mmCIF file of C-alpha atoms in Angstrom:
data_model
loop_
_atom_site.group_PDB
_atom_site.id
_atom_site.type_symbol
_atom_site.label_atom_id
_atom_site.label_comp_id
_atom_site.label_asym_id
_atom_site.label_seq_id
_atom_site.Cartn_x
_atom_site.Cartn_y
_atom_site.Cartn_z
ATOM 1 C CA MET A 1 -137.288 -153.520 -45.149
ATOM 2 C CA TYR A 2 -134.027 -154.234 -47.361
ATOM 3 C CA SER A 3 -132.424 -157.490 -48.297
ATOM 4 C CA LEU A 4 -128.973 -158.574 -47.411
ATOM 5 C CA THR A 5 -129.399 -159.214 -51.698
ATOM 6 C CA THR A 6 -131.217 -156.153 -52.490
ATOM 7 C CA ALA A 7 -127.604 -155.186 -50.182
ATOM 8 C CA PHE A 8 -125.676 -157.208 -52.434
ATOM 9 C CA ILE A 9 -126.302 -156.267 -55.456
ATOM 10 C CA THR A 10 -126.251 -152.925 -54.929
ATOM 11 C CA LEU A 11 -122.486 -153.513 -53.951
ATOM 12 C CA CYS A 12 -121.720 -155.418 -57.217
ATOM 13 C CA ALA A 13 -122.698 -152.135 -58.889
ATOM 14 C CA ILE A 14 -120.931 -149.626 -57.172
ATOM 15 C CA LEU A 15 -117.382 -151.789 -56.685
ATOM 16 C CA PRO A 16 -117.185 -150.942 -60.073
ATOM 17 C CA THR A 17 -117.133 -147.918 -60.423
ATOM 18 C CA ALA A 18 -115.609 -146.770 -57.698
ATOM 19 C CA LEU A 19 -112.400 -149.217 -58.762
ATOM 20 C CA ALA A 20 -112.356 -147.456 -62.287
ATOM 21 C CA THR A 21 -111.726 -144.073 -61.456
ATOM 22 C CA PRO A 22 -108.473 -143.183 -62.416
ATOM 23 C CA THR A 23 -106.330 -141.517 -58.447
ATOM 24 C CA GLN A 24 -103.020 -140.164 -59.029
ATOM 25 C CA PRO A 25 -100.334 -141.248 -56.263
ATOM 26 C CA ASN A 26 -101.697 -138.724 -54.044
ATOM 27 C CA GLY A 27 -104.986 -139.640 -54.317
ATOM 28 C CA THR A 28 -106.894 -137.105 -56.644
ATOM 29 C CA VAL A 29 -109.333 -137.833 -59.124
ATOM 30 C CA THR A 30 -107.924 -137.474 -62.790
ATOM 31 C CA THR A 31 -110.759 -138.083 -64.504
ATOM 32 C CA ALA A 32 -111.069 -134.541 -66.678
ATOM 33 C CA LEU A 33 -107.215 -135.035 -67.717
ATOM 34 C CA GLU A 34 -107.127 -138.596 -69.700
ATOM 35 C CA ARG A 35 -103.886 -140.002 -72.103
ATOM 36 C CA ARG A 36 -106.496 -139.379 -75.343
ATOM 37 C CA VAL A 37 -107.123 -135.981 -74.568
ATOM 38 C CA THR A 38 -105.392 -133.439 -76.562
ATOM 39 C CA TYR A 39 -104.700 -130.213 -75.151
ATOM 40 C CA THR A 40 -103.965 -126.366 -77.322
ATOM 41 C CA GLY A 41 -102.010 -123.905 -75.949
ATOM 42 C CA GLU A 42 -98.825 -121.695 -76.521
ATOM 43 C CA GLY A 43 -94.987 -123.133 -75.126
ATOM 44 C CA THR A 44 -92.236 -120.705 -74.819
ATOM 45 C CA TRP A 45 -88.434 -121.607 -72.544
ATOM 46 C CA TYR A 46 -87.223 -120.893 -70.023
ATOM 47 C CA ASP A 47 -84.199 -121.013 -67.986
ATOM 48 C CA ASN A 48 -85.283 -124.034 -65.765
ATOM 49 C CA ALA A 49 -81.378 -124.697 -64.178
ATOM 50 C CA ILE A 50 -81.414 -122.104 -61.657
ATOM 51 C CA THR A 51 -82.746 -123.337 -58.528
ATOM 52 C CA ALA A 52 -85.344 -126.831 -58.006
ATOM 53 C CA GLY A 53 -88.641 -126.878 -60.380
ATOM 54 C CA ALA A 54 -91.262 -127.207 -57.532
ATOM 55 C CA CYS A 55 -91.657 -130.819 -57.712
ATOM 56 C CA GLY A 56 -88.286 -131.071 -55.829
ATOM 57 C CA TYR A 57 -85.749 -131.994 -58.683
ATOM 58 C CA GLN A 58 -82.619 -129.370 -59.674
ATOM 59 C CA ASP A 59 -82.235 -130.485 -63.774
ATOM 60 C CA LEU A 60 -79.978 -129.115 -66.583
ATOM 61 C CA THR A 61 -80.647 -126.792 -70.034
ATOM 62 C CA SER A 62 -79.858 -130.222 -71.092
ATOM 63 C CA ASP A 63 -82.822 -132.315 -69.804
ATOM 64 C CA ALA A 64 -86.769 -132.288 -71.771
ATOM 65 C CA THR A 65 -88.320 -130.495 -68.900
ATOM 66 C CA VAL A 66 -92.079 -128.795 -68.661
ATOM 67 C CA ALA A 67 -93.587 -126.772 -66.802
ATOM 68 C CA ILE A 68 -97.477 -126.389 -66.640
ATOM 69 C CA SER A 69 -100.253 -123.762 -65.460
ATOM 70 C CA THR A 70 -100.530 -123.676 -62.129
ATOM 71 C CA SER A 71 -103.697 -124.127 -62.925
ATOM 72 C CA LEU A 72 -102.929 -128.200 -63.352
ATOM 73 C CA TYR A 73 -100.586 -127.854 -60.513
ATOM 74 C CA GLY A 74 -102.061 -128.328 -57.811
ATOM 75 C CA SER A 75 -100.423 -130.335 -54.974
ATOM 76 C CA GLY A 76 -98.143 -131.602 -57.600
ATOM 77 C CA GLY A 77 -100.114 -135.236 -58.565
ATOM 78 C CA TYR A 78 -98.221 -134.246 -62.497
ATOM 79 C CA CYS A 79 -94.852 -134.380 -61.494
ATOM 80 C CA ASP A 80 -92.619 -136.725 -62.705
ATOM 81 C CA ARG A 81 -95.236 -137.527 -66.064
ATOM 82 C CA TYR A 82 -94.431 -137.935 -70.158
ATOM 83 C CA ILE A 83 -96.598 -135.840 -72.832
ATOM 84 C CA GLN A 84 -95.871 -135.773 -75.941
ATOM 85 C CA VAL A 85 -95.126 -131.788 -76.950
ATOM 86 C CA THR A 86 -95.721 -131.116 -80.545
ATOM 87 C CA ASN A 87 -95.312 -127.802 -82.512
ATOM 88 C CA THR A 88 -98.817 -127.593 -85.062
ATOM 89 C CA ASN A 89 -96.568 -124.558 -87.114
ATOM 90 C CA THR A 90 -93.994 -127.481 -88.002
ATOM 91 C CA GLY A 91 -95.207 -131.725 -86.639
ATOM 92 C CA GLN A 92 -92.537 -132.209 -84.577
ATOM 93 C CA SER A 93 -92.826 -133.699 -81.733
ATOM 94 C CA ALA A 94 -90.942 -134.385 -78.366
ATOM 95 C CA THR A 95 -91.901 -135.980 -75.460
ATOM 96 C CA GLY A 96 -91.144 -134.489 -72.071
ATOM 97 C CA LEU A 97 -91.471 -135.171 -68.588
ATOM 98 C CA ILE A 98 -93.602 -132.646 -66.051
ATOM 99 C CA ARG A 99 -90.728 -130.975 -63.630
ATOM 100 C CA ASP A 100 -92.044 -128.153 -62.279
ATOM 101 C CA GLU A 101 -95.741 -125.421 -61.773
ATOM 102 C CA CYS A 102 -95.300 -121.909 -64.107
ATOM 103 C CA PRO A 103 -97.359 -119.749 -62.450
ATOM 104 C CA PHE A 104 -97.286 -117.129 -65.761
ATOM 105 C CA CYS A 105 -98.942 -120.022 -67.933
ATOM 106 C CA ASN A 106 -102.874 -120.370 -68.935
ATOM 107 C CA THR A 107 -104.366 -123.574 -68.014
ATOM 108 C CA TYR A 108 -102.525 -125.753 -71.690
ATOM 109 C CA ASP A 109 -99.506 -123.319 -72.194
ATOM 110 C CA LEU A 110 -96.319 -124.996 -71.055
ATOM 111 C CA ASP A 111 -93.140 -123.570 -70.517
ATOM 112 C CA MET A 112 -90.450 -126.032 -71.528
ATOM 113 C CA SER A 113 -86.990 -126.491 -70.066
ATOM 114 C CA PRO A 114 -83.974 -125.503 -73.297
ATOM 115 C CA GLY A 115 -83.772 -129.144 -74.365
ATOM 116 C CA LEU A 116 -86.935 -129.397 -75.083
ATOM 117 C CA PHE A 117 -87.900 -126.828 -76.772
ATOM 118 C CA GLU A 118 -85.328 -127.020 -79.101
ATOM 119 C CA GLN A 119 -86.372 -130.154 -79.981
ATOM 120 C CA LEU A 120 -89.017 -128.677 -81.344
ATOM 121 C CA SER A 121 -88.415 -124.455 -82.596
ATOM 122 C CA THR A 122 -85.508 -122.472 -81.419
ATOM 123 C CA LEU A 123 -84.718 -120.753 -78.886
ATOM 124 C CA SER A 124 -85.022 -116.838 -80.895
ATOM 125 C CA ASP A 125 -88.415 -118.276 -80.884
ATOM 126 C CA GLY A 126 -89.704 -118.630 -77.938
ATOM 127 C CA GLU A 127 -93.205 -119.008 -77.915
ATOM 128 C CA ILE A 128 -94.446 -121.732 -80.674
ATOM 129 C CA PRO A 129 -97.677 -122.841 -81.049
ATOM 130 C CA ILE A 130 -98.550 -127.006 -78.794
ATOM 131 C CA SER A 131 -100.460 -129.533 -78.804
ATOM 132 C CA TRP A 132 -99.587 -131.930 -76.496
ATOM 133 C CA GLN A 133 -100.731 -135.064 -74.070
ATOM 134 C CA PHE A 134 -100.313 -136.691 -71.238
ATOM 135 C CA ILE A 135 -98.693 -140.645 -72.319
#
């Protein structure tokens, strides 16, 4: 027979795990992407001022914004999250705000606004090797 004491012990064992699971504001679990993890990929730039980004904001080219791959973007749970991006060739780093989706990017590639890209390299470079993480 299942006693009240057994039920209490089971609840005490499960509850801390359930409460510790990180979630986004929209309720999606984010165990795969954590602030302590560094991702690597290619960084490119695009004219972010042509239309509003997938997150619904119209930004300026001078704003430090970034588009993440479609596979990471999902339903937009990472919108308005800050990331730190580093040009792995030069060591230059800058902070950007996720505001858009990049349908042509590989999973950990980033498409940056000119304002962010120019903090890491010149626009004429077009593409740079990067590492990045959530902050």
